[in-house]
């Protein structure tokens, strides 16, 4: 037995999980319908794929949600995992699942996949025969991902940085890297049996004034960490920033750099896709405005040439959206995409050149770290503040970078902390902002800019 | 063949790693450690130059420390963590607001650590500290708190060593300087001890404490064993029982260079601390069920046999897991339900078989955590884990 297999046997030994039959699971993946693989759908679809969010605790409600989505012409089904499972607290999720089933009240904010088990969940996944995207936010997702793939879920979101810095305060970052390394290896191994398992990074991060260079660097690094373990299909992503022009520039640089760095590590044969998230910040309480915001995001997704769009709903400001609201937004987004024709190809060379220079400077600093492995280079870079995510709650994050919006709503860096961007780039960033105001006014601007779409 | 000779001096055994071969010898307490080592391993030692010999030791009991801090969540916790990971044994901690009513340790304290506050605060300490310290019998004293109070404390405490604050302004831990200080103090302590200092006749390298070396080994453990993370390493020795644990198992607000922390249980050794181990066992509400499970009675505590020794080893495993479990809320709580592997090392590996270790861990998981699923047990049966970290 290989060392990895020995480790897997230990990982899946959990009283809340199914007894794993690895041989049967391998046989299942080998013979699984190609329609379950988003990597296959990416290759064969000529349109942007539409994927909502959503997860309910009980099997019955999750099944009903999927039925609604299929009727609304969804391309990719979501499976959002509850927060107890995200924290590996399967005992609590089991208890809350029982209460949800007995009382028909949702006691969890998602689907407790480990508790339901792969044998049960597989029935639902294969019934709908559409690719399913696993969305969770788990630093130690090893058991969850084993269960997901055994269930027929072949699109796994997350990564050691993007699922930690925005969500966690204390979880050790070095451990997150090692646990995600396990996930990548499992995905890479299963990819050899049928179509590739797709890995998707979570670009929105804290969704709060994150400068594009930081988003892009983190996307690139999670992609490289995944590809170096053998993953062959990867999606980089980012979310609507509030500036149409900045989104277009971000997309151009992200696509170009992803291809460039993949080739640098001899992984040019991997498929790389672009995913765009509709607005991830605070939503307006006026539902009509919310719909307008969602439609604008769909237009931008077309302008940036995304391969997939992840939708929001008009009910976003009021809690967990209903299945009806979710299905409505899928139908509306599909409609908007159908009528968007002949969009112009917008290029802003100066902005692209600045952003590319910033990304390259940070990447160079990360890759020049003296550690002997990529994950430790990245770990050191986060610890040293070379990578710094604004408003991250994690104690390891440097939290010295300060950003504000300029007159055109572009996110600009006005305090660079330890980000190794050149003086020329930094001066350019600052030159776009009015920094002659007093400190209180600038702080008020930042507070205003956080809630820009409200 | 390896280029180095590795030696671990324990309180009961010493272990010598010559190439791939590890020898273990019972200590002869009638002899000086150096003489004993030379007597038993002269032919091996002669093969190596002084710079090729690496030694670690827990035989002198390590340094003892008393920590005074102002909060349990930051200063005391940070200093405790640094001390444990430097291989130092903690005698007591004092919360500064309670210092007037705190008991005075009767033991001689090797080092007192004073800490508290971020650098922007000041005037934390007053006369109460000096009054308390006057009653403590200590050899060294170090201040690692806010920089504003350093001058005031230096003026009032003789021989105070001042080092940078262990708490940064972002409430992160800065461990390097204190760790280096404690490690050097350990070195000085060894040099001052007749028994150990002769070992410098055969090595030109620094002699570190064994727990410090084991802690450095943990990130490399997969080179030797298949261990799934998160894991704990339990080192059951003659004088103490140590737990080294993956930091994933605690809800912690510290960022450290090391992803593993250490706790030491001075009263859970099976030779030197045998009486206190039995005392702790007798005061545990589950221990009689455990003895019944092992098919022995409490009379075993009076016996001096292999069976009694095995029972003590099993008790040490149980008690140490119990102390860090939810069942013992007043102590450090490890999330044992997330645990994937337990590595057992130390003298225990010479006594217990794999199935005996599995049995006791199974009993603990069933009885305390109410589950039949237990972590993977790895027995470092050749007691060689320390060899991974010693030359790092």
mmCIF file with all atom_site columns, N, CA and C in Angstrom, chain A residues 3 6-7 10-11 13-15 88 140 142 170-172 174-175 178-179 376 383 395-400, chain B residues 170-172 226 228-230 246-248 251-253 255 257 259-260 338 340-341 370-371 373-376:
data_model
loop_
_atom_site.group_PDB
_atom_site.id
_atom_site.type_symbol
_atom_site.label_atom_id
_atom_site.label_alt_id
_atom_site.label_comp_id
_atom_site.label_asym_id
_atom_site.label_entity_id
_atom_site.label_seq_id
_atom_site.pdbx_PDB_ins_code
_atom_site.Cartn_x
_atom_site.Cartn_y
_atom_site.Cartn_z
_atom_site.occupancy
_atom_site.B_iso_or_equiv
_atom_site.pdbx_formal_charge
_atom_site.auth_seq_id
_atom_site.auth_comp_id
_atom_site.auth_asym_id
_atom_site.auth_atom_id
_atom_site.pdbx_PDB_model_num
ATOM 1   N N  . UNK A 1 3   ? 2.155   5.138  0.640  1.00 0.00 ? 3   UNK A N  1
ATOM 2   C CA . UNK A 1 3   ? 2.077   5.956  1.849  1.00 0.00 ? 3   UNK A CA 1
ATOM 3   C C  . UNK A 1 3   ? 0.833   6.829  1.834  1.00 0.00 ? 3   UNK A C  1
ATOM 4   N N  . UNK A 1 6   ? -2.120  4.797  2.759  1.00 0.00 ? 6   UNK A N  1
ATOM 5   C CA . UNK A 1 6   ? -2.138  4.549  4.205  1.00 0.00 ? 6   UNK A CA 1
ATOM 6   C C  . UNK A 1 6   ? -2.721  5.754  4.943  1.00 0.00 ? 6   UNK A C  1
ATOM 7   N N  . UNK A 1 7   ? -2.290  6.930  4.502  1.00 0.00 ? 7   UNK A N  1
ATOM 8   C CA . UNK A 1 7   ? -2.788  8.152  5.137  1.00 0.00 ? 7   UNK A CA 1
ATOM 9   C C  . UNK A 1 7   ? -4.294  8.294  4.904  1.00 0.00 ? 7   UNK A C  1
ATOM 10  N N  . UNK A 1 10  ? -6.416  6.353  7.211  1.00 0.00 ? 10  UNK A N  1
ATOM 11  C CA . UNK A 1 10  ? -6.546  6.968  8.545  1.00 0.00 ? 10  UNK A CA 1
ATOM 12  C C  . UNK A 1 10  ? -7.556  8.118  8.487  1.00 0.00 ? 10  UNK A C  1
ATOM 13  N N  . UNK A 1 11  ? -7.442  8.932  7.438  1.00 0.00 ? 11  UNK A N  1
ATOM 14  C CA . UNK A 1 11  ? -8.301  10.128 7.335  1.00 0.00 ? 11  UNK A CA 1
ATOM 15  C C  . UNK A 1 11  ? -9.792  9.760  7.310  1.00 0.00 ? 11  UNK A C  1
ATOM 16  N N  . UNK A 1 13  ? -11.254 7.217  8.475  1.00 0.00 ? 13  UNK A N  1
ATOM 17  C CA . UNK A 1 13  ? -11.731 6.471  9.639  1.00 0.00 ? 13  UNK A CA 1
ATOM 18  C C  . UNK A 1 13  ? -12.369 7.456  10.605 1.00 0.00 ? 13  UNK A C  1
ATOM 19  N N  . UNK A 1 14  ? -13.644 7.637  10.483 1.00 0.00 ? 14  UNK A N  1
ATOM 20  C CA . UNK A 1 14  ? -14.330 8.644  11.295 1.00 0.00 ? 14  UNK A CA 1
ATOM 21  C C  . UNK A 1 14  ? -15.741 8.135  11.563 1.00 0.00 ? 14  UNK A C  1
ATOM 22  N N  . UNK A 1 15  ? -16.157 8.230  12.802 1.00 0.00 ? 15  UNK A N  1
ATOM 23  C CA . UNK A 1 15  ? -17.444 7.619  13.140 1.00 0.00 ? 15  UNK A CA 1
ATOM 24  C C  . UNK A 1 15  ? -18.637 8.296  12.460 1.00 0.00 ? 15  UNK A C  1
ATOM 25  N N  . UNK A 1 88  ? -14.926 20.950 10.830 1.00 0.00 ? 88  UNK A N  1
ATOM 26  C CA . UNK A 1 88  ? -14.706 19.535 11.170 1.00 0.00 ? 88  UNK A CA 1
ATOM 27  C C  . UNK A 1 88  ? -15.480 19.091 12.412 1.00 0.00 ? 88  UNK A C  1
ATOM 28  N N  . UNK A 1 140 ? -9.179  22.248 6.737  1.00 0.00 ? 140 UNK A N  1
ATOM 29  C CA . UNK A 1 140 ? -8.830  20.820 6.683  1.00 0.00 ? 140 UNK A CA 1
ATOM 30  C C  . UNK A 1 140 ? -9.986  20.084 6.005  1.00 0.00 ? 140 UNK A C  1
ATOM 31  N N  . UNK A 1 142 ? -9.853  17.399 4.046  1.00 0.00 ? 142 UNK A N  1
ATOM 32  C CA . UNK A 1 142 ? -9.434  16.097 3.505  1.00 0.00 ? 142 UNK A CA 1
ATOM 33  C C  . UNK A 1 142 ? -10.577 15.083 3.482  1.00 0.00 ? 142 UNK A C  1
ATOM 34  N N  . UNK A 1 170 ? -7.563  31.661 13.632 1.00 0.00 ? 170 UNK A N  1
ATOM 35  C CA . UNK A 1 170 ? -6.456  30.982 14.308 1.00 0.00 ? 170 UNK A CA 1
ATOM 36  C C  . UNK A 1 170 ? -5.902  29.772 13.598 1.00 0.00 ? 170 UNK A C  1
ATOM 37  N N  . UNK A 1 171 ? -6.630  29.198 12.672 1.00 0.00 ? 171 UNK A N  1
ATOM 38  C CA . UNK A 1 171 ? -6.192  27.911 12.112 1.00 0.00 ? 171 UNK A CA 1
ATOM 39  C C  . UNK A 1 171 ? -4.783  28.078 11.538 1.00 0.00 ? 171 UNK A C  1
ATOM 40  N N  . UNK A 1 172 ? -3.850  27.182 11.893 1.00 0.00 ? 172 UNK A N  1
ATOM 41  C CA . UNK A 1 172 ? -2.463  27.360 11.417 1.00 0.00 ? 172 UNK A CA 1
ATOM 42  C C  . UNK A 1 172 ? -2.363  27.304 9.892  1.00 0.00 ? 172 UNK A C  1
ATOM 43  N N  . UNK A 1 174 ? 0.266   26.988 7.979  1.00 0.00 ? 174 UNK A N  1
ATOM 44  C CA . UNK A 1 174 ? 1.146   25.944 7.429  1.00 0.00 ? 174 UNK A CA 1
ATOM 45  C C  . UNK A 1 174 ? 0.412   24.610 7.352  1.00 0.00 ? 174 UNK A C  1
ATOM 46  N N  . UNK A 1 175 ? -0.447  24.363 8.346  1.00 0.00 ? 175 UNK A N  1
ATOM 47  C CA . UNK A 1 175 ? -1.232  23.136 8.310  1.00 0.00 ? 175 UNK A CA 1
ATOM 48  C C  . UNK A 1 175 ? -2.200  23.167 7.134  1.00 0.00 ? 175 UNK A C  1
ATOM 49  N N  . UNK A 1 178 ? -0.575  22.051 4.043  1.00 0.00 ? 178 UNK A N  1
ATOM 50  C CA . UNK A 1 178 ? -0.336  20.605 3.974  1.00 0.00 ? 178 UNK A CA 1
ATOM 51  C C  . UNK A 1 178 ? -1.638  19.840 3.744  1.00 0.00 ? 178 UNK A C  1
ATOM 52  N N  . UNK A 1 179 ? -2.725  20.290 4.356  1.00 0.00 ? 179 UNK A N  1
ATOM 53  C CA . UNK A 1 179 ? -4.002  19.602 4.179  1.00 0.00 ? 179 UNK A CA 1
ATOM 54  C C  . UNK A 1 179 ? -4.523  19.778 2.745  1.00 0.00 ? 179 UNK A C  1
ATOM 55  N N  . UNK A 1 376 ? 5.969   26.515 1.294  1.00 0.00 ? 376 UNK A N  1
ATOM 56  C CA . UNK A 1 376 ? 6.610   27.243 2.389  1.00 0.00 ? 376 UNK A CA 1
ATOM 57  C C  . UNK A 1 376 ? 7.065   28.632 1.948  1.00 0.00 ? 376 UNK A C  1
ATOM 58  N N  . UNK A 1 383 ? 3.421   35.435 6.002  1.00 0.00 ? 383 UNK A N  1
ATOM 59  C CA . UNK A 1 383 ? 3.883   35.781 7.355  1.00 0.00 ? 383 UNK A CA 1
ATOM 60  C C  . UNK A 1 383 ? 4.699   37.075 7.342  1.00 0.00 ? 383 UNK A C  1
ATOM 61  N N  . UNK A 1 395 ? -4.878  35.979 12.134 1.00 0.00 ? 395 UNK A N  1
ATOM 62  C CA . UNK A 1 395 ? -3.856  36.645 12.943 1.00 0.00 ? 395 UNK A CA 1
ATOM 63  C C  . UNK A 1 395 ? -2.504  36.705 12.231 1.00 0.00 ? 395 UNK A C  1
ATOM 64  N N  . UNK A 1 396 ? -2.279  35.832 11.275 1.00 0.00 ? 396 UNK A N  1
ATOM 65  C CA . UNK A 1 396 ? -0.990  35.840 10.583 1.00 0.00 ? 396 UNK A CA 1
ATOM 66  C C  . UNK A 1 396 ? -0.925  36.940 9.521  1.00 0.00 ? 396 UNK A C  1
ATOM 67  N N  . UNK A 1 397 ? -2.083  37.434 9.085  1.00 0.00 ? 397 UNK A N  1
ATOM 68  C CA . UNK A 1 397 ? -2.091  38.435 8.013  1.00 0.00 ? 397 UNK A CA 1
ATOM 69  C C  . UNK A 1 397 ? -1.503  39.752 8.516  1.00 0.00 ? 397 UNK A C  1
ATOM 70  N N  . UNK A 1 398 ? -0.734  40.401 7.648  1.00 0.00 ? 398 UNK A N  1
ATOM 71  C CA . UNK A 1 398 ? -0.014  41.591 8.081  1.00 0.00 ? 398 UNK A CA 1
ATOM 72  C C  . UNK A 1 398 ? -0.931  42.793 8.348  1.00 0.00 ? 398 UNK A C  1
ATOM 73  N N  . UNK A 1 399 ? -1.985  42.926 7.565  1.00 0.00 ? 399 UNK A N  1
ATOM 74  C CA . UNK A 1 399 ? -2.978  44.004 7.731  1.00 0.00 ? 399 UNK A CA 1
ATOM 75  C C  . UNK A 1 399 ? -2.372  45.400 7.735  1.00 0.00 ? 399 UNK A C  1
ATOM 76  N N  . UNK A 1 400 ? -1.412  45.623 6.866  1.00 0.00 ? 400 UNK A N  1
ATOM 77  C CA . UNK A 1 400 ? -0.828  46.966 6.779  1.00 0.00 ? 400 UNK A CA 1
ATOM 78  C C  . UNK A 1 400 ? -1.174  47.670 5.475  1.00 0.00 ? 400 UNK A C  1
ATOM 79  N N  . UNK B 2 170 ? 0.738   43.794 17.347 1.00 0.00 ? 170 UNK B N  1
ATOM 80  C CA . UNK B 2 170 ? -0.416  43.121 16.717 1.00 0.00 ? 170 UNK B CA 1
ATOM 81  C C  . UNK B 2 170 ? -0.845  41.893 17.516 1.00 0.00 ? 170 UNK B C  1
ATOM 82  N N  . UNK B 2 171 ? -0.339  41.806 18.751 1.00 0.00 ? 171 UNK B N  1
ATOM 83  C CA . UNK B 2 171 ? -0.646  40.699 19.663 1.00 0.00 ? 171 UNK B CA 1
ATOM 84  C C  . UNK B 2 171 ? -0.126  39.367 19.147 1.00 0.00 ? 171 UNK B C  1
ATOM 85  N N  . UNK B 2 172 ? 0.839   39.424 18.239 1.00 0.00 ? 172 UNK B N  1
ATOM 86  C CA . UNK B 2 172 ? 1.475   38.197 17.788 1.00 0.00 ? 172 UNK B CA 1
ATOM 87  C C  . UNK B 2 172 ? 2.659   37.883 18.704 1.00 0.00 ? 172 UNK B C  1
ATOM 88  N N  . UNK B 2 226 ? 4.666   6.642  9.139  1.00 0.00 ? 226 UNK B N  1
ATOM 89  C CA . UNK B 2 226 ? 3.509   7.167  8.424  1.00 0.00 ? 226 UNK B CA 1
ATOM 90  C C  . UNK B 2 226 ? 2.533   7.704  9.445  1.00 0.00 ? 226 UNK B C  1
ATOM 91  N N  . UNK B 2 228 ? -0.521  10.499 10.105 1.00 0.00 ? 228 UNK B N  1
ATOM 92  C CA . UNK B 2 228 ? -1.446  11.471 9.512  1.00 0.00 ? 228 UNK B CA 1
ATOM 93  C C  . UNK B 2 228 ? -1.647  12.613 10.503 1.00 0.00 ? 228 UNK B C  1
ATOM 94  N N  . UNK B 2 229 ? -1.650  13.798 9.997  1.00 0.00 ? 229 UNK B N  1
ATOM 95  C CA . UNK B 2 229 ? -1.842  14.988 10.813 1.00 0.00 ? 229 UNK B CA 1
ATOM 96  C C  . UNK B 2 229 ? -3.333  15.265 10.991 1.00 0.00 ? 229 UNK B C  1
ATOM 97  N N  . UNK B 2 230 ? -3.816  15.788 12.095 1.00 0.00 ? 230 UNK B N  1
ATOM 98  C CA . UNK B 2 230 ? -3.071  16.179 13.285 1.00 0.00 ? 230 UNK B CA 1
ATOM 99  C C  . UNK B 2 230 ? -2.703  14.974 14.153 1.00 0.00 ? 230 UNK B C  1
ATOM 100 N N  . UNK B 2 246 ? 0.261   18.801 17.605 1.00 0.00 ? 246 UNK B N  1
ATOM 101 C CA . UNK B 2 246 ? 0.046   19.649 16.441 1.00 0.00 ? 246 UNK B CA 1
ATOM 102 C C  . UNK B 2 246 ? -0.847  20.832 16.843 1.00 0.00 ? 246 UNK B C  1
ATOM 103 N N  . UNK B 2 247 ? -0.469  22.037 16.468 1.00 0.00 ? 247 UNK B N  1
ATOM 104 C CA . UNK B 2 247 ? -1.225  23.215 16.908 1.00 0.00 ? 247 UNK B CA 1
ATOM 105 C C  . UNK B 2 247 ? -2.629  23.285 16.313 1.00 0.00 ? 247 UNK B C  1
ATOM 106 N N  . UNK B 2 248 ? -2.902  22.447 15.333 1.00 0.00 ? 248 UNK B N  1
ATOM 107 C CA . UNK B 2 248 ? -4.272  22.386 14.790 1.00 0.00 ? 248 UNK B CA 1
ATOM 108 C C  . UNK B 2 248 ? -5.250  21.932 15.867 1.00 0.00 ? 248 UNK B C  1
ATOM 109 N N  . UNK B 2 251 ? -7.497  25.757 19.941 1.00 0.00 ? 251 UNK B N  1
ATOM 110 C CA . UNK B 2 251 ? -7.978  27.063 19.483 1.00 0.00 ? 251 UNK B CA 1
ATOM 111 C C  . UNK B 2 251 ? -7.032  28.085 20.070 1.00 0.00 ? 251 UNK B C  1
ATOM 112 N N  . UNK B 2 252 ? -6.132  28.548 19.273 1.00 0.00 ? 252 UNK B N  1
ATOM 113 C CA . UNK B 2 252 ? -5.058  29.365 19.796 1.00 0.00 ? 252 UNK B CA 1
ATOM 114 C C  . UNK B 2 252 ? -5.018  30.706 19.081 1.00 0.00 ? 252 UNK B C  1
ATOM 115 N N  . UNK B 2 253 ? -4.563  31.727 19.780 1.00 0.00 ? 253 UNK B N  1
ATOM 116 C CA . UNK B 2 253 ? -4.422  32.999 19.079 1.00 0.00 ? 253 UNK B CA 1
ATOM 117 C C  . UNK B 2 253 ? -2.956  33.372 18.963 1.00 0.00 ? 253 UNK B C  1
ATOM 118 N N  . UNK B 2 255 ? 0.681   33.033 16.651 1.00 0.00 ? 255 UNK B N  1
ATOM 119 C CA . UNK B 2 255 ? 1.347   32.661 15.410 1.00 0.00 ? 255 UNK B CA 1
ATOM 120 C C  . UNK B 2 255 ? 2.796   32.393 15.763 1.00 0.00 ? 255 UNK B C  1
ATOM 121 N N  . UNK B 2 257 ? 6.635   30.125 14.852 1.00 0.00 ? 257 UNK B N  1
ATOM 122 C CA . UNK B 2 257 ? 7.414   29.505 13.788 1.00 0.00 ? 257 UNK B CA 1
ATOM 123 C C  . UNK B 2 257 ? 7.198   28.006 13.776 1.00 0.00 ? 257 UNK B C  1
ATOM 124 N N  . UNK B 2 259 ? 5.053   24.582 14.243 1.00 0.00 ? 259 UNK B N  1
ATOM 125 C CA . UNK B 2 259 ? 3.656   24.178 14.170 1.00 0.00 ? 259 UNK B CA 1
ATOM 126 C C  . UNK B 2 259 ? 3.290   23.151 15.238 1.00 0.00 ? 259 UNK B C  1
ATOM 127 N N  . UNK B 2 260 ? 4.237   22.866 16.147 1.00 0.00 ? 260 UNK B N  1
ATOM 128 C CA . UNK B 2 260 ? 3.974   21.917 17.228 1.00 0.00 ? 260 UNK B CA 1
ATOM 129 C C  . UNK B 2 260 ? 4.315   22.555 18.567 1.00 0.00 ? 260 UNK B C  1
ATOM 130 N N  . UNK B 2 338 ? -10.422 15.216 16.793 1.00 0.00 ? 338 UNK B N  1
ATOM 131 C CA . UNK B 2 338 ? -9.863  15.453 15.455 1.00 0.00 ? 338 UNK B CA 1
ATOM 132 C C  . UNK B 2 338 ? -8.567  14.672 15.223 1.00 0.00 ? 338 UNK B C  1
ATOM 133 N N  . UNK B 2 340 ? -5.685  12.216 14.462 1.00 0.00 ? 340 UNK B N  1
ATOM 134 C CA . UNK B 2 340 ? -5.574  11.112 13.498 1.00 0.00 ? 340 UNK B CA 1
ATOM 135 C C  . UNK B 2 340 ? -4.512  10.089 13.906 1.00 0.00 ? 340 UNK B C  1
ATOM 136 N N  . UNK B 2 341 ? -3.477  10.528 14.589 1.00 0.00 ? 341 UNK B N  1
ATOM 137 C CA . UNK B 2 341 ? -2.410  9.593  14.971 1.00 0.00 ? 341 UNK B CA 1
ATOM 138 C C  . UNK B 2 341 ? -1.857  9.933  16.348 1.00 0.00 ? 341 UNK B C  1
ATOM 139 N N  . UNK B 2 370 ? -16.544 8.621  24.118 1.00 0.00 ? 370 UNK B N  1
ATOM 140 C CA . UNK B 2 370 ? -17.725 7.872  23.657 1.00 0.00 ? 370 UNK B CA 1
ATOM 141 C C  . UNK B 2 370 ? -17.691 7.510  22.177 1.00 0.00 ? 370 UNK B C  1
ATOM 142 N N  . UNK B 2 371 ? -16.560 7.067  21.726 1.00 0.00 ? 371 UNK B N  1
ATOM 143 C CA . UNK B 2 371 ? -16.492 6.640  20.328 1.00 0.00 ? 371 UNK B CA 1
ATOM 144 C C  . UNK B 2 371 ? -15.631 5.384  20.210 1.00 0.00 ? 371 UNK B C  1
ATOM 145 N N  . UNK B 2 373 ? -14.115 4.779  17.382 1.00 0.00 ? 373 UNK B N  1
ATOM 146 C CA . UNK B 2 373 ? -13.056 5.112  16.423 1.00 0.00 ? 373 UNK B CA 1
ATOM 147 C C  . UNK B 2 373 ? -11.892 5.709  17.199 1.00 0.00 ? 373 UNK B C  1
ATOM 148 N N  . UNK B 2 374 ? -10.710 5.203  16.972 1.00 0.00 ? 374 UNK B N  1
ATOM 149 C CA . UNK B 2 374 ? -9.554  5.771  17.674 1.00 0.00 ? 374 UNK B CA 1
ATOM 150 C C  . UNK B 2 374 ? -8.456  6.121  16.670 1.00 0.00 ? 374 UNK B C  1
ATOM 151 N N  . UNK B 2 375 ? -7.550  6.986  17.085 1.00 0.00 ? 375 UNK B N  1
ATOM 152 C CA . UNK B 2 375 ? -6.474  7.366  16.152 1.00 0.00 ? 375 UNK B CA 1
ATOM 153 C C  . UNK B 2 375 ? -5.544  6.196  15.864 1.00 0.00 ? 375 UNK B C  1
ATOM 154 N N  . UNK B 2 376 ? -4.799  6.348  14.806 1.00 0.00 ? 376 UNK B N  1
ATOM 155 C CA . UNK B 2 376 ? -3.781  5.377  14.451 1.00 0.00 ? 376 UNK B CA 1
ATOM 156 C C  . UNK B 2 376 ? -2.654  5.428  15.493 1.00 0.00 ? 376 UNK B C  1
#
